[in-house]
Short mmCIF file of C-alpha atoms in Angstrom, two decimals:
data_model
loop_
_atom_site.label_atom_id
_atom_site.label_comp_id
_atom_site.label_asym_id
_atom_site.label_seq_id
_atom_site.Cartn_x
_atom_site.Cartn_y
_atom_site.Cartn_z
CA MET A 1 118.94 86.13 167.32
CA ARG A 2 118.11 82.44 166.87
CA ILE A 3 118.05 81.57 163.16
CA GLY A 4 116.62 78.35 161.73
CA VAL A 5 117.55 76.58 158.50
CA PRO A 6 115.16 73.74 157.58
CA ARG A 7 115.81 71.20 154.86
CA GLU A 8 114.06 72.16 151.62
CA ILE A 9 111.13 69.88 150.77
CA LYS A 10 110.01 71.13 147.34
CA ASN A 11 110.29 68.50 144.60
CA HIS A 12 113.96 67.85 143.76
CA GLU A 13 115.11 70.90 145.70
CA TYR A 14 118.58 70.39 147.13
CA ARG A 15 119.68 73.95 147.83
CA VAL A 16 120.02 75.14 151.42
CA GLY A 17 119.39 78.55 152.98
CA LEU A 18 122.80 78.97 154.63
CA THR A 19 126.17 77.40 153.87
CA PRO A 20 128.59 76.48 156.68
CA GLY A 21 130.64 79.55 155.72
CA SER A 22 127.61 81.79 156.19
CA VAL A 23 126.84 80.08 159.50
CA ARG A 24 130.37 80.82 160.70
CA GLU A 25 129.99 84.51 159.86
CA ILE A 26 126.61 84.79 161.60
CA VAL A 27 127.80 82.93 164.70
CA ALA A 28 130.77 85.31 164.88
CA HIS A 29 128.23 88.13 165.26
CA GLY A 30 126.91 86.43 168.40
CA HIS A 31 123.85 84.69 166.96
CA GLN A 32 122.64 81.11 167.21
CA ILE A 33 121.94 78.88 164.22
CA ILE A 34 119.85 75.71 164.25
CA VAL A 35 120.06 73.56 161.11
CA GLU A 36 117.90 70.55 160.31
CA LYS A 37 120.02 67.43 159.97
CA GLY A 38 120.78 66.58 156.36
CA ALA A 39 119.84 70.05 155.06
CA GLY A 40 122.97 70.34 152.94
CA GLN A 41 123.90 66.68 152.58
CA ALA A 42 122.90 66.41 148.91
CA ILE A 43 125.38 69.10 147.85
CA GLY A 44 128.30 67.95 149.99
CA LEU A 45 127.60 70.19 152.99
CA SER A 46 127.62 67.62 155.78
CA ASP A 47 126.18 67.96 159.28
CA GLU A 48 129.76 67.84 160.53
CA LEU A 49 130.63 70.95 158.54
CA TYR A 50 127.66 72.81 160.02
CA ARG A 51 128.53 71.68 163.53
CA ALA A 52 132.16 72.78 163.03
CA ALA A 53 130.89 76.19 161.87
CA GLY A 54 128.99 76.61 165.13
CA ALA A 55 125.49 75.45 164.26
CA GLU A 56 123.23 73.29 166.40
CA LEU A 57 121.58 70.39 164.61
CA ALA A 58 117.88 69.54 164.89
CA ASP A 59 116.22 66.23 164.14
CA SER A 60 113.22 67.72 162.37
CA ALA A 61 111.86 70.81 160.64
CA THR A 62 109.25 71.09 163.39
CA GLU A 63 112.05 71.61 165.91
CA VAL A 64 113.72 74.24 163.71
CA PHE A 65 110.52 76.24 163.21
CA ALA A 66 109.60 76.00 166.88
CA GLN A 67 112.90 77.45 168.11
CA ALA A 68 113.83 80.05 165.48
CA GLU A 69 113.01 83.77 165.44
CA LEU A 70 114.07 83.96 161.78
CA ILE A 71 113.68 81.19 159.21
CA VAL A 72 116.12 81.35 156.27
CA LYS A 73 115.14 79.21 153.29
CA VAL A 74 115.53 79.05 149.54
CA LYS A 75 112.09 78.19 148.12
CA GLU A 76 108.65 79.29 149.20
CA PRO A 77 107.27 77.60 152.33
CA GLN A 78 105.19 74.58 151.40
CA ALA A 79 101.75 74.23 152.96
CA GLU A 80 102.99 72.12 155.87
CA GLU A 81 105.76 74.63 156.54
CA CYS A 82 103.38 77.61 156.46
CA ARG A 83 101.41 75.95 159.25
CA LEU A 84 104.57 75.91 161.43
CA LEU A 85 105.10 79.67 161.13
CA ARG A 86 103.91 82.07 163.85
CA PRO A 87 103.26 85.80 164.40
CA ASP A 88 106.48 86.59 166.30
CA GLN A 89 108.62 85.11 163.55
CA ALA A 90 110.09 86.22 160.24
CA VAL A 91 110.80 84.13 157.16
CA PHE A 92 113.37 85.19 154.55
CA THR A 93 113.20 83.28 151.26
CA TYR A 94 111.89 83.33 147.71
CA LEU A 95 108.09 83.63 147.84
CA HIS A 96 106.72 84.44 144.34
CA LEU A 97 103.28 85.19 145.75
CA ALA A 98 101.56 86.92 142.81
CA PRO A 99 100.59 83.68 141.04
CA ASP A 100 100.11 81.72 144.30
CA ARG A 101 96.98 82.72 146.21
CA ARG A 102 97.04 79.63 148.44
CA GLN A 103 100.49 80.35 149.78
CA THR A 104 99.59 84.02 150.20
CA GLU A 105 96.55 83.15 152.31
CA LEU A 106 98.47 80.61 154.41
CA LEU A 107 101.19 83.16 155.18
CA MET A 108 98.58 85.77 156.03
CA ALA A 109 96.83 83.32 158.35
CA SER A 110 100.10 82.46 160.13
CA GLY A 111 100.73 86.08 161.12
CA VAL A 112 104.38 85.74 160.09
CA THR A 113 106.54 88.54 158.68
CA ALA A 114 107.43 87.29 155.19
CA ILE A 115 110.36 88.88 153.37
CA ALA A 116 110.84 87.85 149.73
CA TYR A 117 114.27 87.69 148.17
CA GLU A 118 112.83 88.53 144.75
CA THR A 119 111.50 91.99 145.68
CA VAL A 120 114.45 93.26 147.76
CA SER A 121 115.90 96.17 145.76
CA ASP A 122 119.09 98.21 145.61
CA ALA A 123 119.93 101.87 144.98
CA GLY A 124 119.92 101.29 141.22
CA GLY A 125 116.46 99.75 141.20
CA ARG A 126 117.86 96.28 140.60
CA LEU A 127 116.91 93.06 142.42
CA PRO A 128 120.18 91.88 144.02
CA LEU A 129 118.80 88.71 145.61
CA LEU A 130 117.00 87.60 142.47
CA ALA A 131 120.05 88.28 140.29
CA PRO A 132 122.23 85.26 141.22
CA MET A 133 119.44 82.78 140.52
CA SER A 134 118.50 84.66 137.36
CA GLU A 135 122.11 84.28 136.22
CA VAL A 136 121.94 80.53 136.87
CA ALA A 137 118.49 80.13 135.26
CA GLY A 138 119.44 82.23 132.23
CA ARG A 139 122.50 80.11 131.54
CA MET A 140 120.62 76.89 132.22
CA SER A 141 117.74 77.85 129.93
CA ILE A 142 119.89 77.42 126.83
CA GLN A 143 121.41 74.12 127.84
CA VAL A 144 118.05 72.58 128.83
CA GLY A 145 116.46 74.05 125.71
CA ALA A 146 119.19 72.56 123.55
CA ALA A 147 118.56 69.15 125.15
CA CYS A 148 114.80 69.46 124.63
CA LEU A 149 115.39 70.06 120.91
CA GLU A 150 116.69 66.50 120.62
CA LYS A 151 114.23 64.30 118.75
CA PRO A 152 113.90 61.62 121.45
CA LYS A 153 112.71 64.36 123.81
CA GLY A 154 110.03 65.64 121.44
CA GLY A 155 112.08 68.33 119.77
CA SER A 156 112.67 69.04 116.10
CA GLY A 157 116.14 67.46 116.05
CA VAL A 158 118.03 70.74 115.60
CA LEU A 159 121.56 71.19 116.95
CA LEU A 160 121.73 74.78 118.20
CA GLY A 161 125.26 75.42 117.02
CA GLY A 162 124.79 73.72 113.66
CA VAL A 163 127.82 72.21 111.89
CA PRO A 164 129.86 73.30 108.85
CA GLY A 165 127.46 73.44 105.93
CA VAL A 166 124.32 73.36 108.11
CA ALA A 167 122.71 76.48 109.58
CA PRO A 168 122.61 76.89 113.36
CA GLY A 169 119.40 76.87 115.36
CA LYS A 170 117.48 80.07 115.99
CA VAL A 171 117.00 81.28 119.55
CA VAL A 172 114.58 84.04 120.51
CA ILE A 173 114.87 85.50 124.02
CA LEU A 174 111.92 87.52 125.33
CA GLY A 175 113.39 89.90 127.89
CA ALA A 176 116.83 91.47 128.23
CA GLY A 177 117.28 91.56 131.99
CA VAL A 178 119.65 89.34 133.95
CA VAL A 179 118.04 86.13 132.68
CA GLY A 180 117.96 87.29 129.09
CA ALA A 181 121.52 88.59 129.02
CA ASN A 182 122.89 85.37 130.53
CA ALA A 183 120.82 83.26 128.14
CA ALA A 184 122.18 85.28 125.23
CA MET A 185 125.75 84.75 126.40
CA ILE A 186 125.40 80.96 126.43
CA ALA A 187 123.42 80.84 123.17
CA VAL A 188 126.07 82.93 121.41
CA GLY A 189 128.77 80.74 122.87
CA MET A 190 127.05 77.64 121.46
CA GLY A 191 126.97 79.24 118.00
CA ALA A 192 123.22 79.78 117.73
CA GLU A 193 121.52 82.58 115.82
CA VAL A 194 120.22 84.81 118.62
CA THR A 195 117.49 87.45 118.74
CA VAL A 196 116.71 89.35 121.95
CA ILE A 197 113.43 91.26 122.26
CA ASN A 198 112.85 93.84 124.99
CA ARG A 199 110.71 96.93 125.59
CA SER A 200 113.64 99.12 126.78
CA LEU A 201 115.75 100.70 124.05
CA ASP A 202 118.45 101.56 126.61
CA ARG A 203 118.75 97.91 127.56
CA LEU A 204 118.88 96.87 123.90
CA ARG A 205 121.67 99.43 123.34
CA TRP A 206 123.58 97.88 126.22
CA LEU A 207 123.22 94.44 124.68
CA ASP A 208 124.31 95.76 121.30
CA GLU A 209 127.42 97.31 122.84
CA HIS A 210 128.18 94.10 124.75
CA PHE A 211 127.51 91.51 122.02
CA GLY A 212 127.95 93.56 118.86
CA ASN A 213 126.79 91.81 115.69
CA ARG A 214 126.70 88.40 117.40
CA ILE A 215 123.03 88.97 118.28
CA LYS A 216 120.04 90.79 116.80
CA THR A 217 117.96 93.09 119.04
CA LEU A 218 114.33 94.09 118.50
CA LEU A 219 111.99 96.42 120.33
CA ALA A 220 109.14 94.48 121.92
CA THR A 221 106.14 95.15 119.73
CA GLY A 222 103.41 92.61 119.02
CA GLU A 223 104.52 92.33 115.43
CA ALA A 224 108.20 91.84 116.32
CA ILE A 225 107.39 89.12 118.85
CA GLU A 226 104.98 87.26 116.59
CA THR A 227 107.21 87.38 113.52
CA SER A 228 110.32 86.26 115.42
CA LEU A 229 108.63 83.40 117.23
CA LEU A 230 107.28 81.86 114.04
CA ASP A 231 110.82 81.19 112.83
CA ALA A 232 112.38 80.13 116.17
CA ASP A 233 113.68 76.74 117.24
CA LEU A 234 114.10 77.70 120.91
CA ILE A 235 112.17 80.46 122.70
CA ILE A 236 113.23 81.66 126.17
CA GLY A 237 110.62 83.42 128.31
CA ALA A 238 112.65 85.85 130.41
CA ALA A 239 110.25 88.75 131.01
CA LEU A 240 109.76 90.05 134.56
CA ILE A 241 107.68 92.63 136.37
CA PRO A 242 109.05 92.69 139.95
CA GLY A 243 106.64 90.98 142.33
CA ALA A 244 103.81 90.87 139.79
CA THR A 245 102.30 88.21 137.56
CA THR A 246 104.20 87.97 134.28
CA PRO A 247 102.24 89.05 131.18
CA HIS A 248 101.59 86.42 128.51
CA LEU A 249 103.71 87.16 125.46
CA LEU A 250 102.47 84.14 123.48
CA ARG A 251 98.75 83.39 123.44
CA ARG A 252 97.39 79.86 123.36
CA GLU A 253 95.92 80.28 119.85
CA GLN A 254 99.34 81.38 118.51
CA LEU A 255 101.04 78.19 119.69
CA ARG A 256 100.04 76.06 116.68
CA GLN A 257 101.70 78.62 114.40
CA LEU A 258 105.12 77.76 115.81
CA ARG A 259 107.44 75.25 114.20
CA PRO A 260 106.60 71.65 115.15
CA GLY A 261 109.24 70.44 117.61
CA SER A 262 110.21 73.93 118.71
CA VAL A 263 110.88 74.44 122.42
CA LEU A 264 109.59 76.95 124.97
CA VAL A 265 111.64 77.42 128.16
CA ASP A 266 109.60 79.54 130.56
CA VAL A 267 112.04 80.95 133.12
CA ALA A 268 109.27 83.26 134.41
CA ILE A 269 107.03 80.36 135.48
CA ASP A 270 107.60 81.25 139.17
CA GLN A 271 105.66 84.45 138.48
CA GLY A 272 102.97 82.85 136.33
CA GLY A 273 104.86 82.36 133.08
CA CYS A 274 105.39 84.21 129.79
CA PHE A 275 103.30 81.83 127.70
CA GLU A 276 99.58 81.21 128.10
CA SER A 277 100.12 77.47 127.60
CA SER A 278 102.68 77.31 130.45
CA ARG A 279 102.04 75.43 133.67
CA PRO A 280 104.58 74.68 136.42
CA THR A 281 106.52 71.43 136.08
CA THR A 282 109.17 69.76 138.26
CA HIS A 283 112.63 68.34 137.74
CA ALA A 284 111.04 64.90 138.00
CA GLU A 285 108.78 65.62 134.98
CA PRO A 286 110.18 68.81 133.42
CA THR A 287 108.44 68.90 130.06
CA TYR A 288 105.11 68.41 128.30
CA ILE A 289 103.97 68.93 124.71
CA VAL A 290 101.10 71.06 123.44
CA ASP A 291 100.43 71.43 119.70
CA ASP A 292 103.78 69.76 118.90
CA VAL A 293 105.65 72.37 120.95
CA VAL A 294 107.82 71.23 123.87
CA HIS A 295 107.29 73.20 127.09
CA TYR A 296 109.97 73.27 129.83
CA CYS A 297 108.44 75.08 132.82
CA VAL A 298 110.35 73.94 135.91
CA ALA A 299 109.55 76.32 138.73
CA ASN A 300 112.91 75.93 140.48
CA MET A 301 115.36 75.63 137.61
CA PRO A 302 118.48 76.54 139.64
CA GLY A 303 117.65 73.63 141.94
CA ALA A 304 119.10 71.34 139.25
CA VAL A 305 122.58 72.77 139.97
CA PRO A 306 122.10 73.18 143.72
CA ARG A 307 125.70 73.47 144.81
CA THR A 308 126.51 76.33 142.44
CA SER A 309 123.15 77.95 143.20
CA THR A 310 123.49 77.71 146.99
CA PHE A 311 126.86 79.42 147.08
CA ALA A 312 125.78 82.08 144.56
CA LEU A 313 122.65 82.82 146.60
CA ASN A 314 124.50 83.00 149.89
CA ASN A 315 126.97 85.50 148.44
CA ALA A 316 124.01 87.85 147.93
CA THR A 317 121.83 87.09 150.96
CA LEU A 318 124.42 86.97 153.76
CA PRO A 319 124.70 90.77 154.30
CA PHE A 320 120.92 91.01 154.62
CA VAL A 321 120.70 88.05 157.01
CA LEU A 322 123.38 89.67 159.17
CA ALA A 323 121.50 92.99 159.20
CA ILE A 324 118.28 91.27 160.21
CA ALA A 325 120.05 89.28 162.92
CA ASP A 326 122.06 92.20 164.31
CA LYS A 327 119.17 94.68 164.43
CA GLY A 328 116.14 92.41 164.68
CA TRP A 329 113.86 92.03 161.69
CA ARG A 330 111.62 94.97 162.55
CA GLN A 331 114.42 97.52 162.94
CA ALA A 332 116.35 96.19 159.96
CA LEU A 333 113.27 96.65 157.78
CA LEU A 334 112.65 100.15 159.10
CA ASP A 335 116.30 101.18 158.61
CA ASP A 336 116.69 99.93 155.04
CA ARG A 337 114.06 100.85 152.45
CA HIS A 338 115.61 98.40 149.98
CA LEU A 339 115.19 95.48 152.38
CA ARG A 340 111.72 96.83 153.17
CA ASP A 341 110.85 96.44 149.49
CA GLY A 342 111.19 92.73 150.20
CA LEU A 343 108.45 92.75 152.81
CA ASN A 344 105.43 91.05 151.24
CA ILE A 345 103.30 90.09 154.23
CA HIS A 346 103.23 91.32 157.84
CA GLN A 347 100.84 90.18 160.56
CA GLY A 348 98.15 89.07 158.15
CA LYS A 349 98.40 92.11 155.84
CA VAL A 350 99.83 92.31 152.32
CA THR A 351 102.50 95.00 152.03
CA CYS A 352 103.63 94.41 148.44
CA PRO A 353 101.38 96.34 145.99
CA ALA A 354 101.95 93.88 143.13
CA VAL A 355 100.95 90.90 145.27
CA ALA A 356 97.90 92.76 146.63
CA ALA A 357 96.80 93.68 143.10
CA ALA A 358 97.21 90.11 141.88
CA HIS A 359 94.82 88.76 144.52
CA GLY A 360 92.45 91.68 145.04
CA PHE A 361 93.70 92.58 148.52
CA ALA A 362 94.25 96.10 149.83
CA ALA A 363 97.96 96.86 150.11
CA VAL A 364 99.12 98.44 153.37
CA ASP A 365 102.12 100.72 153.81
CA PRO A 366 104.99 98.55 155.11
CA GLU A 367 106.67 101.32 157.08
CA LYS A 368 103.42 102.20 158.80
CA VAL A 369 102.56 98.66 159.87
CA LEU A 370 106.09 97.99 161.07
CA LYS A 371 105.85 100.94 163.43
CA MET A 372 102.60 99.57 164.86
CA LYS A 373 103.95 97.01 167.32
CA GLY A 374 101.66 94.34 168.69
#
């Protein structure tokens, strides 16, 4: 198979779909890799490293898209990239289609087979290709939130860990999945007072066993959320419904009840956001203020630490890329129901029920459409 790796063009996005080490493994399986020049330059992965690993180098993204049977990326295809995709091609990347009708329609129009990292599953019902970036984003959420609490950045001037004789800051984490657990770990390590709210008692029990009395856990009821948020300095939005638009856990009219200078970090902004007042921001302009509350809603948070993120992502995606390359994308999807969970769009049809529901499309059975060649 001929696999293409274009340079990412989303605002301040420096990650790359394949590392030279991944390229070497794929080439050893007899496949060809074409990488756009400079794709990994920003994180120390030079063109020379890719060439030494066995990749060909292309002068432009247009050349990569034109030659490849499979496109491997990190972030969702931008509009100009969607227009380079074609029906006999597959793209494997993060898509986050539920809150993004425009991208959904562009991918449908292209006829491409679009496989989303964030909905690929495993035998335990987890999301193995979302997990590494959720780990990064969860840990980052506390450090960026702590920075946003600084007075020059619009925050209340609270130091999360406090100092002797002064109480620490209060952190509330909405969601106890991978993002929430990693956020809790960093917040506890910084000495903050931490509350985690989640709708699963089993998950809360796990957190209690793991953290003991270093955190407080609450079942996610409306009263628990509202009461906890009123007293919080930093609120982390870490709720997730796989593939679907994230429900709003803080309504716009509730915002003015929060402490002035408190901070919202919406890690779920890729899927629409946990807070009604959230809107996507970029690393160039990461925050805005509404009702004296600082909002950090960067849609590609792990892109701020692109070297760590790239290697973490490749650790998870490489086995799937190899399966797709070795078998062809159609057979790989038919053989592996967990990879097939990642199929969101195929030949103009939406195959992910959550995405279809978000946009009012009819969802089609992925296995059925894959067996209908042509």
